[in-house]
C-alpha cells in the first residue's frame, strides 16, 4: 500500500497550474489586506461600536422605518445639537461681531490720530 499523496490531474500544459498559483496568491493577498483592515477596525473600536448599535436595532421591539437613520442617530451623526454647544456658537458669533466692530473702530482712531500727530520721520528729525 502506497502512502504517497495523490498526483494532480494530468493536463495538456502547466499553464493551468501557473494560473491557479497566481489566483491563490491573489486571494491570499486580498485575505491579508482584509485581515489587516479588520484588525484596524477592531483596534480603533469601530467593530464594538457597530456591534452595539446593530444589537440595539435587533432588540428594538418596533423596527424603525429607516434602519439607516437609526444607525446614524445611535452613532451620533444625526443627534440633536447639545444646548450648550448652541449657546457657545451664539457666543462665538457675538464675539466675532464685537471683534469686527473693534477692528473698525481701531482703524478710525488710527486715522484720526494720524491727523494730529506728525509722521514718525518728523519726530526723529526733532
Short mmCIF file of N, CA, C and O in Angstrom, two decimals:
data_model
loop_
_atom_site.label_atom_id
_atom_site.label_comp_id
_atom_site.label_asym_id
_atom_site.label_seq_id
_atom_site.Cartn_x
_atom_site.Cartn_y
_atom_site.Cartn_z
N UNK A 1 0.83 -1.18 0.00
CA UNK A 1 0.00 0.00 0.00
C UNK A 1 0.87 1.23 0.00
O UNK A 1 1.79 1.35 0.76
N UNK A 2 0.56 2.18 -0.85
CA UNK A 2 1.36 3.38 -1.00
C UNK A 2 0.77 4.50 -0.16
O UNK A 2 -0.43 4.69 -0.11
N UNK A 3 1.65 5.31 0.50
CA UNK A 3 1.19 6.44 1.31
C UNK A 3 1.46 7.76 0.62
O UNK A 3 1.36 8.81 1.22
N UNK A 4 1.83 7.72 -0.63
CA UNK A 4 2.14 8.95 -1.37
C UNK A 4 0.87 9.73 -1.61
O UNK A 4 -0.22 9.17 -1.75
N UNK A 5 1.02 11.05 -1.70
CA UNK A 5 -0.12 11.93 -1.96
C UNK A 5 -0.61 11.70 -3.37
O UNK A 5 0.17 11.37 -4.26
N UNK A 6 -1.90 11.85 -3.60
CA UNK A 6 -2.42 11.66 -4.94
C UNK A 6 -1.80 12.69 -5.87
O UNK A 6 -1.58 13.84 -5.52
N UNK A 7 -1.52 12.28 -7.06
CA UNK A 7 -0.90 13.19 -8.03
C UNK A 7 -1.96 14.09 -8.62
O UNK A 7 -3.13 13.72 -8.71
N UNK A 8 -1.55 15.31 -9.00
CA UNK A 8 -2.51 16.23 -9.59
C UNK A 8 -3.01 15.71 -10.92
O UNK A 8 -2.35 14.89 -11.56
N UNK A 9 -4.17 16.16 -11.35
CA UNK A 9 -4.71 15.68 -12.62
C UNK A 9 -3.79 16.06 -13.76
O UNK A 9 -3.12 17.08 -13.73
N UNK A 10 -3.75 15.21 -14.73
CA UNK A 10 -2.89 15.43 -15.88
C UNK A 10 -3.56 16.46 -16.78
O UNK A 10 -4.75 16.36 -17.07
N UNK A 11 -2.77 17.46 -17.21
CA UNK A 11 -3.30 18.49 -18.11
C UNK A 11 -2.42 18.57 -19.33
O UNK A 11 -1.31 18.04 -19.36
N UNK A 12 -2.90 19.32 -20.28
CA UNK A 12 -2.14 19.47 -21.51
C UNK A 12 -0.90 20.34 -21.29
O UNK A 12 0.11 20.16 -21.94
N UNK A 13 -0.98 21.30 -20.39
CA UNK A 13 0.17 22.16 -20.15
C UNK A 13 0.22 22.56 -18.68
O UNK A 13 -0.74 22.39 -17.94
N UNK A 14 1.33 23.13 -18.29
CA UNK A 14 1.49 23.59 -16.92
C UNK A 14 0.89 24.97 -16.72
O UNK A 14 0.95 25.53 -15.64
N UNK A 15 0.29 25.55 -17.75
CA UNK A 15 -0.26 26.90 -17.68
C UNK A 15 -1.39 26.98 -16.67
O UNK A 15 -1.52 27.97 -15.95
N UNK A 16 -2.21 25.93 -16.60
CA UNK A 16 -3.33 25.98 -15.66
C UNK A 16 -2.82 25.97 -14.22
O UNK A 16 -3.42 26.59 -13.35
N UNK A 17 -1.72 25.27 -13.96
CA UNK A 17 -1.14 25.30 -12.61
C UNK A 17 -0.62 26.69 -12.27
O UNK A 17 -0.78 27.17 -11.16
N UNK A 18 0.02 27.33 -13.23
CA UNK A 18 0.54 28.68 -13.00
C UNK A 18 -0.62 29.65 -12.73
O UNK A 18 -0.54 30.49 -11.84
N UNK A 19 -1.69 29.50 -13.50
CA UNK A 19 -2.85 30.37 -13.30
C UNK A 19 -3.46 30.13 -11.92
O UNK A 19 -3.84 31.07 -11.24
N UNK A 20 -3.52 28.88 -11.51
CA UNK A 20 -4.06 28.56 -10.19
C UNK A 20 -3.18 29.15 -9.10
O UNK A 20 -3.68 29.67 -8.10
N UNK A 21 -1.86 29.08 -9.28
CA UNK A 21 -0.94 29.62 -8.29
C UNK A 21 -1.10 31.14 -8.18
O UNK A 21 -1.11 31.70 -7.09
N UNK A 22 -1.24 31.81 -9.32
CA UNK A 22 -1.42 33.26 -9.32
C UNK A 22 -2.74 33.62 -8.64
O UNK A 22 -2.81 34.54 -7.83
N UNK A 23 -3.79 32.87 -8.95
CA UNK A 23 -5.10 33.12 -8.35
C UNK A 23 -5.03 32.91 -6.84
O UNK A 23 -5.57 33.73 -6.08
N UNK A 24 -4.38 31.86 -6.39
CA UNK A 24 -4.27 31.61 -4.95
C UNK A 24 -3.46 32.71 -4.27
O UNK A 24 -3.80 33.15 -3.18
N UNK A 25 -2.40 33.18 -4.92
CA UNK A 25 -1.60 34.26 -4.35
C UNK A 25 -2.44 35.52 -4.25
O UNK A 25 -2.35 36.26 -3.27
N UNK A 26 -3.28 35.76 -5.26
CA UNK A 26 -4.15 36.93 -5.24
C UNK A 26 -5.13 36.85 -4.07
O UNK A 26 -5.35 37.83 -3.36
N UNK A 27 -5.72 35.68 -3.87
CA UNK A 27 -6.66 35.51 -2.76
C UNK A 27 -5.96 35.69 -1.42
O UNK A 27 -6.51 36.30 -0.51
N UNK A 28 -4.75 35.18 -1.29
CA UNK A 28 -4.01 35.32 -0.03
C UNK A 28 -3.71 36.79 0.24
O UNK A 28 -3.82 37.25 1.37
N UNK A 29 -3.32 37.54 -0.80
CA UNK A 29 -3.04 38.96 -0.63
C UNK A 29 -4.30 39.71 -0.23
O UNK A 29 -4.28 40.56 0.65
N UNK A 30 -5.42 39.38 -0.88
CA UNK A 30 -6.69 40.02 -0.55
C UNK A 30 -7.11 39.66 0.86
O UNK A 30 -7.58 40.52 1.62
N UNK A 31 -6.94 38.40 1.24
CA UNK A 31 -7.28 37.99 2.61
C UNK A 31 -6.40 38.71 3.61
O UNK A 31 -6.88 39.12 4.67
N UNK A 32 -5.13 38.88 3.28
CA UNK A 32 -4.22 39.58 4.18
C UNK A 32 -4.65 41.03 4.37
O UNK A 32 -4.66 41.54 5.49
N UNK A 33 -5.02 41.70 3.28
CA UNK A 33 -5.47 43.08 3.37
C UNK A 33 -6.76 43.17 4.17
O UNK A 33 -6.94 44.07 4.98
N UNK A 34 -7.66 42.22 3.94
CA UNK A 34 -8.91 42.20 4.71
C UNK A 34 -8.64 42.00 6.18
O UNK A 34 -9.25 42.65 7.04
N UNK A 35 -7.73 41.10 6.49
CA UNK A 35 -7.40 40.82 7.88
C UNK A 35 -6.77 42.05 8.54
O UNK A 35 -7.09 42.38 9.68
N UNK A 36 -5.89 42.73 7.83
CA UNK A 36 -5.28 43.95 8.36
C UNK A 36 -6.35 45.00 8.62
O UNK A 36 -6.33 45.68 9.65
N UNK A 37 -7.26 45.15 7.67
CA UNK A 37 -8.33 46.14 7.82
C UNK A 37 -9.24 45.77 8.99
O UNK A 37 -9.62 46.61 9.79
N UNK A 38 -9.54 44.48 9.14
CA UNK A 38 -10.38 44.03 10.24
C UNK A 38 -9.70 44.33 11.58
O UNK A 38 -10.33 44.81 12.51
N UNK A 39 -8.39 44.07 11.67
CA UNK A 39 -7.66 44.37 12.90
C UNK A 39 -7.66 45.86 13.19
O UNK A 39 -7.80 46.28 14.34
N UNK A 40 -7.52 46.66 12.14
CA UNK A 40 -7.57 48.13 12.29
C UNK A 40 -8.93 48.57 12.86
O UNK A 40 -8.98 49.36 13.79
N UNK A 41 -10.01 48.04 12.30
CA UNK A 41 -11.35 48.38 12.79
C UNK A 41 -11.55 47.92 14.23
O UNK A 41 -12.13 48.64 15.05
N UNK A 42 -11.04 46.76 14.53
CA UNK A 42 -11.18 46.23 15.89
C UNK A 42 -10.37 47.06 16.87
O UNK A 42 -10.86 47.43 17.94
N UNK A 43 -9.15 47.39 16.51
CA UNK A 43 -8.26 48.16 17.37
C UNK A 43 -8.81 49.56 17.65
O UNK A 43 -8.68 50.08 18.76
N UNK A 44 -9.45 50.17 16.65
CA UNK A 44 -9.96 51.52 16.81
C UNK A 44 -11.34 51.56 17.47
O UNK A 44 -11.86 52.64 17.71
N UNK A 45 -11.91 50.41 17.75
CA UNK A 45 -13.20 50.37 18.45
C UNK A 45 -14.41 50.44 17.54
O UNK A 45 -15.54 50.46 18.02
N UNK A 46 -14.19 50.46 16.24
CA UNK A 46 -15.30 50.58 15.29
C UNK A 46 -16.18 49.33 15.34
O UNK A 46 -17.40 49.44 15.36
N UNK A 47 -15.55 48.16 15.37
CA UNK A 47 -16.35 46.93 15.37
C UNK A 47 -17.23 46.84 16.61
O UNK A 47 -18.41 46.46 16.50
N UNK A 48 -16.69 47.18 17.77
CA UNK A 48 -17.50 47.14 19.00
C UNK A 48 -18.68 48.09 18.92
O UNK A 48 -19.80 47.74 19.27
N UNK A 49 -18.41 49.30 18.45
CA UNK A 49 -19.47 50.31 18.36
C UNK A 49 -20.55 49.87 17.38
O UNK A 49 -21.75 49.96 17.69
N UNK A 50 -20.14 49.41 16.22
CA UNK A 50 -21.13 48.95 15.23
C UNK A 50 -21.92 47.76 15.77
O UNK A 50 -23.14 47.69 15.58
N UNK A 51 -21.25 46.86 16.44
CA UNK A 51 -21.94 45.70 17.00
C UNK A 51 -22.99 46.13 18.01
O UNK A 51 -24.13 45.65 17.98
N UNK A 52 -22.63 47.07 18.88
CA UNK A 52 -23.58 47.55 19.89
C UNK A 52 -24.81 48.20 19.25
O UNK A 52 -25.94 47.97 19.66
N UNK A 53 -24.57 49.00 18.21
CA UNK A 53 -25.68 49.69 17.56
C UNK A 53 -26.56 48.68 16.82
O UNK A 53 -27.78 48.76 16.86
N UNK A 54 -25.94 47.72 16.16
CA UNK A 54 -26.73 46.70 15.45
C UNK A 54 -27.51 45.82 16.42
O UNK A 54 -28.65 45.44 16.14
N UNK A 55 -26.92 45.53 17.58
CA UNK A 55 -27.65 44.76 18.60
C UNK A 55 -28.84 45.57 19.10
O UNK A 55 -29.94 45.05 19.28
N UNK A 56 -28.62 46.88 19.31
CA UNK A 56 -29.73 47.74 19.76
C UNK A 56 -30.85 47.75 18.72
O UNK A 56 -32.03 47.68 19.07
N UNK A 57 -30.49 47.80 17.44
CA UNK A 57 -31.51 47.75 16.38
C UNK A 57 -32.22 46.40 16.39
O UNK A 57 -33.45 46.34 16.26
N UNK A 58 -31.49 45.33 16.57
CA UNK A 58 -32.07 44.00 16.61
C UNK A 58 -33.05 43.87 17.78
O UNK A 58 -34.11 43.25 17.64
N UNK A 59 -32.71 44.47 18.91
CA UNK A 59 -33.53 44.35 20.11
C UNK A 59 -34.69 45.34 20.15
O UNK A 59 -35.52 45.27 21.06
N UNK A 60 -34.78 46.23 19.19
CA UNK A 60 -35.90 47.18 19.13
C UNK A 60 -37.20 46.40 18.94
O UNK A 60 -37.31 45.61 18.01
N UNK A 61 -38.18 46.60 19.81
CA UNK A 61 -39.44 45.86 19.65
C UNK A 61 -40.16 46.26 18.36
O UNK A 61 -40.70 45.41 17.67
N UNK A 62 -40.17 47.57 18.07
CA UNK A 62 -40.77 48.02 16.81
C UNK A 62 -39.64 48.57 15.94
O UNK A 62 -39.02 49.57 16.28
N UNK A 63 -39.40 47.89 14.87
CA UNK A 63 -38.30 48.30 13.98
C UNK A 63 -38.61 49.65 13.36
O UNK A 63 -39.75 49.92 12.94
N UNK A 64 -37.62 50.54 13.30
CA UNK A 64 -37.84 51.86 12.70
C UNK A 64 -38.04 51.75 11.19
O UNK A 64 -37.62 50.76 10.58
N UNK A 65 -38.68 52.76 10.62
CA UNK A 65 -38.89 52.77 9.17
C UNK A 65 -37.56 52.80 8.43
O UNK A 65 -37.41 52.19 7.38
N UNK A 66 -36.61 53.55 8.97
CA UNK A 66 -35.31 53.67 8.32
C UNK A 66 -34.22 53.15 9.25
O UNK A 66 -33.88 53.79 10.25
N UNK A 67 -33.68 52.00 8.91
CA UNK A 67 -32.61 51.43 9.71
C UNK A 67 -31.37 52.34 9.65
O UNK A 67 -30.65 52.49 10.63
N UNK A 68 -31.16 52.96 8.51
CA UNK A 68 -30.00 53.85 8.35
C UNK A 68 -30.11 55.05 9.28
O UNK A 68 -29.13 55.45 9.92
N UNK A 69 -31.30 55.65 9.38
CA UNK A 69 -31.49 56.76 10.30
C UNK A 69 -31.27 56.32 11.75
O UNK A 69 -30.71 57.07 12.55
N UNK A 70 -31.72 55.12 12.07
CA UNK A 70 -31.49 54.56 13.40
C UNK A 70 -29.99 54.48 13.69
O UNK A 70 -29.52 54.90 14.75
N UNK A 71 -29.23 53.95 12.73
CA UNK A 71 -27.78 53.83 12.89
C UNK A 71 -27.14 55.21 13.04
O UNK A 71 -26.30 55.42 13.92
N UNK A 72 -27.54 56.15 12.19
CA UNK A 72 -26.98 57.50 12.26
C UNK A 72 -27.26 58.12 13.62
O UNK A 72 -26.38 58.72 14.22
N UNK A 73 -28.47 57.98 14.07
CA UNK A 73 -28.86 58.56 15.36
C UNK A 73 -28.03 57.96 16.50
O UNK A 73 -27.52 58.67 17.36
N UNK A 74 -27.89 56.64 16.50
CA UNK A 74 -27.18 55.98 17.59
C UNK A 74 -25.66 56.10 17.47
O UNK A 74 -24.95 55.90 18.45
N UNK A 75 -25.17 56.43 16.29
CA UNK A 75 -23.73 56.65 16.14
C UNK A 75 -23.38 58.12 16.38
O UNK A 75 -22.22 58.49 16.38
N UNK A 76 -24.39 58.96 16.53
CA UNK A 76 -24.14 60.35 16.85
C UNK A 76 -24.11 61.27 15.65
O UNK A 76 -23.89 62.46 15.79
N UNK A 77 -24.32 60.76 14.45
CA UNK A 77 -24.26 61.59 13.25
C UNK A 77 -25.48 62.50 13.14
O UNK A 77 -25.38 63.59 12.60
N UNK A 78 -26.60 62.06 13.66
CA UNK A 78 -27.82 62.86 13.49
C UNK A 78 -28.42 63.26 14.84
O UNK A 78 -29.60 63.51 14.94
N UNK A 79 -27.56 63.34 15.87
CA UNK A 79 -28.09 63.71 17.18
C UNK A 79 -28.44 65.18 17.19
O UNK A 79 -27.77 65.99 16.55
N UNK A 80 -29.49 65.53 17.91
CA UNK A 80 -29.82 66.94 18.01
C UNK A 80 -28.70 67.69 18.72
O UNK A 80 -27.98 67.11 19.53
N UNK A 81 -28.56 68.96 18.40
CA UNK A 81 -27.49 69.76 18.98
C UNK A 81 -27.62 69.83 20.50
O UNK A 81 -28.71 70.01 21.03
N UNK A 82 -26.51 69.71 21.16
CA UNK A 82 -26.45 69.91 22.60
C UNK A 82 -26.72 71.39 22.86
O UNK A 82 -26.14 72.25 22.21
N UNK A 83 -27.60 71.72 23.81
CA UNK A 83 -27.91 73.15 24.06
C UNK A 83 -26.67 73.97 24.42
O UNK A 83 -26.56 75.12 24.05
N UNK A 84 -25.74 73.36 25.11
CA UNK A 84 -24.51 74.07 25.48
C UNK A 84 -23.70 74.43 24.24
O UNK A 84 -23.15 75.53 24.15
N UNK A 85 -23.65 73.53 23.29
CA UNK A 85 -22.92 73.80 22.04
C UNK A 85 -23.58 74.94 21.29
O UNK A 85 -22.90 75.83 20.75
N UNK A 86 -24.90 74.94 21.26
CA UNK A 86 -25.62 76.02 20.56
C UNK A 86 -25.35 77.36 21.23
O UNK A 86 -25.15 78.37 20.56
N UNK A 87 -25.33 77.39 22.57
CA UNK A 87 -25.01 78.63 23.29
C UNK A 87 -23.59 79.11 22.96
O UNK A 87 -23.36 80.31 22.76
N UNK A 88 -22.67 78.18 22.90
CA UNK A 88 -21.30 78.55 22.56
C UNK A 88 -21.20 79.09 21.14
O UNK A 88 -20.44 80.03 20.88
N UNK A 89 -21.97 78.53 20.23
CA UNK A 89 -21.98 79.04 18.85
C UNK A 89 -22.51 80.47 18.80
O UNK A 89 -21.97 81.32 18.09
N UNK A 90 -23.58 80.72 19.54
CA UNK A 90 -24.13 82.08 19.59
C UNK A 90 -23.13 83.05 20.19
O UNK A 90 -22.94 84.17 19.69
N UNK A 91 -22.48 82.63 21.26
CA UNK A 91 -21.48 83.48 21.91
C UNK A 91 -20.32 83.76 20.96
O UNK A 91 -19.83 84.89 20.88
N UNK A 92 -19.90 82.77 20.23
CA UNK A 92 -18.82 82.95 19.26
C UNK A 92 -19.22 83.96 18.19
O UNK A 92 -18.43 84.84 17.82
N UNK A 93 -20.44 83.85 17.69
CA UNK A 93 -20.92 84.79 16.67
C UNK A 93 -20.94 86.22 17.23
O UNK A 93 -20.52 87.16 16.53
N UNK A 94 -21.38 86.38 18.47
CA UNK A 94 -21.39 87.71 19.11
C UNK A 94 -19.97 88.25 19.23
O UNK A 94 -19.71 89.43 18.95
N UNK A 95 -19.05 87.40 19.66
CA UNK A 95 -17.66 87.82 19.83
C UNK A 95 -17.03 88.22 18.49
O UNK A 95 -16.25 89.17 18.42
N UNK A 96 -17.38 87.51 17.44
CA UNK A 96 -16.86 87.87 16.11
C UNK A 96 -17.37 89.25 15.69
O UNK A 96 -16.62 90.06 15.15
N UNK A 97 -18.65 89.51 15.96
CA UNK A 97 -19.22 90.82 15.63
C UNK A 97 -18.52 91.92 16.42
O UNK A 97 -18.16 92.97 15.88
N UNK A 98 -18.33 91.68 17.72
CA UNK A 98 -17.65 92.67 18.56
C UNK A 98 -16.22 92.90 18.08
O UNK A 98 -15.75 94.05 18.03
N UNK A 99 -15.56 91.83 17.72
CA UNK A 99 -14.18 91.93 17.23
C UNK A 99 -14.12 92.80 15.97
O UNK A 99 -13.27 93.69 15.86
N UNK A 100 -15.01 92.52 15.02
CA UNK A 100 -15.03 93.31 13.79
C UNK A 100 -15.31 94.78 14.08
O UNK A 100 -14.70 95.67 13.47
N UNK A 101 -16.22 95.05 15.01
CA UNK A 101 -16.53 96.44 15.37
C UNK A 101 -15.32 97.11 16.00
O UNK A 101 -15.01 98.27 15.69
N UNK A 102 -14.61 96.40 16.83
CA UNK A 102 -13.43 96.97 17.48
C UNK A 102 -12.31 97.21 16.46
O UNK A 102 -11.62 98.23 16.52
N UNK A 103 -12.13 96.29 15.53
CA UNK A 103 -11.12 96.48 14.49
C UNK A 103 -11.45 97.72 13.67
O UNK A 103 -10.56 98.54 13.36
N UNK A 104 -12.71 97.88 13.33
CA UNK A 104 -13.14 99.07 12.55
C UNK A 104 -12.91 100.34 13.37
O UNK A 104 -12.40 101.34 12.84
N UNK A 105 -13.27 100.32 14.63
CA UNK A 105 -13.06 101.48 15.50
C UNK A 105 -11.57 101.81 15.61
O UNK A 105 -11.16 102.97 15.58
N UNK A 106 -10.75 100.78 15.72
CA UNK A 106 -9.31 100.97 15.81
C UNK A 106 -8.76 101.66 14.56
O UNK A 106 -7.93 102.57 14.65
N UNK A 107 -9.23 101.24 13.39
CA UNK A 107 -8.80 101.88 12.14
C UNK A 107 -9.17 103.36 12.13
O UNK A 107 -8.36 104.21 11.75
N UNK A 108 -10.40 103.66 12.54
CA UNK A 108 -10.85 105.06 12.57
C UNK A 108 -10.01 105.89 13.54
O UNK A 108 -9.62 107.01 13.22
N UNK A 109 -9.72 105.32 14.70
CA UNK A 109 -8.93 106.05 15.69
C UNK A 109 -7.50 106.27 15.21
O UNK A 109 -6.92 107.34 15.45
N UNK A 110 -6.94 105.30 14.53
CA UNK A 110 -5.59 105.47 13.98
C UNK A 110 -5.58 106.58 12.93
O UNK A 110 -4.64 107.38 12.88
N UNK A 111 -6.61 106.61 12.11
CA UNK A 111 -6.71 107.66 11.09
C UNK A 111 -6.82 109.02 11.76
O UNK A 111 -6.15 109.99 11.37
N UNK A 112 -7.65 109.11 12.75
CA UNK A 112 -7.85 110.36 13.48
C UNK A 112 -6.55 110.79 14.18
O UNK A 112 -6.17 111.96 14.15
N UNK A 113 -5.86 109.87 14.78
CA UNK A 113 -4.61 110.15 15.47
C UNK A 113 -3.55 110.63 14.49
O UNK A 113 -2.78 111.54 14.80
N UNK A 114 -3.53 110.03 13.32
CA UNK A 114 -2.54 110.42 12.30
C UNK A 114 -2.74 111.88 11.90
O UNK A 114 -1.77 112.54 11.50
N UNK A 115 -3.94 112.43 11.99
CA UNK A 115 -4.19 113.82 11.64
C UNK A 115 -3.54 114.77 12.65
O UNK A 115 -3.14 115.87 12.31
N UNK A 116 -3.45 114.35 13.91
CA UNK A 116 -2.97 115.22 14.97
C UNK A 116 -1.50 115.01 15.31
O UNK A 116 -0.89 115.84 15.97
N UNK A 117 -0.92 113.90 14.91
CA UNK A 117 0.48 113.62 15.19
C UNK A 117 1.30 113.79 13.92
O UNK A 117 0.85 113.40 12.84
N UNK A 118 2.51 114.32 14.06
CA UNK A 118 3.36 114.41 12.88
C UNK A 118 3.83 113.00 12.50
O UNK A 118 3.89 112.11 13.35
N UNK A 119 4.17 112.80 11.25
CA UNK A 119 4.69 111.48 10.84
C UNK A 119 5.93 111.11 11.64
O UNK A 119 6.62 111.98 12.17
N UNK A 120 6.24 109.85 11.71
CA UNK A 120 7.36 109.34 12.50
C UNK A 120 8.69 109.98 12.06
O UNK A 120 9.56 110.23 12.87
N UNK A 121 8.87 110.25 10.79
CA UNK A 121 10.12 110.81 10.28
C UNK A 121 10.36 112.21 10.86
O UNK A 121 11.48 112.57 11.19
N UNK A 122 9.31 113.01 10.96
CA UNK A 122 9.45 114.36 11.51
C UNK A 122 9.81 114.32 12.98
O UNK A 122 10.56 115.15 13.47
N UNK A 123 9.30 113.35 13.73
CA UNK A 123 9.61 113.20 15.15
C UNK A 123 11.10 112.94 15.33
O UNK A 123 11.73 113.46 16.24
N UNK A 124 11.66 112.07 14.50
CA UNK A 124 13.07 111.72 14.62
C UNK A 124 13.98 112.91 14.32
O UNK A 124 15.03 113.05 14.89
N UNK A 125 13.57 113.74 13.39
CA UNK A 125 14.37 114.88 12.99
C UNK A 125 14.46 115.91 14.11
O UNK A 125 15.41 116.67 14.22
N UNK A 126 13.47 115.99 14.95
CA UNK A 126 13.42 116.99 16.02
C UNK A 126 14.34 116.70 17.14
O UNK A 126 14.91 115.88 17.54
#
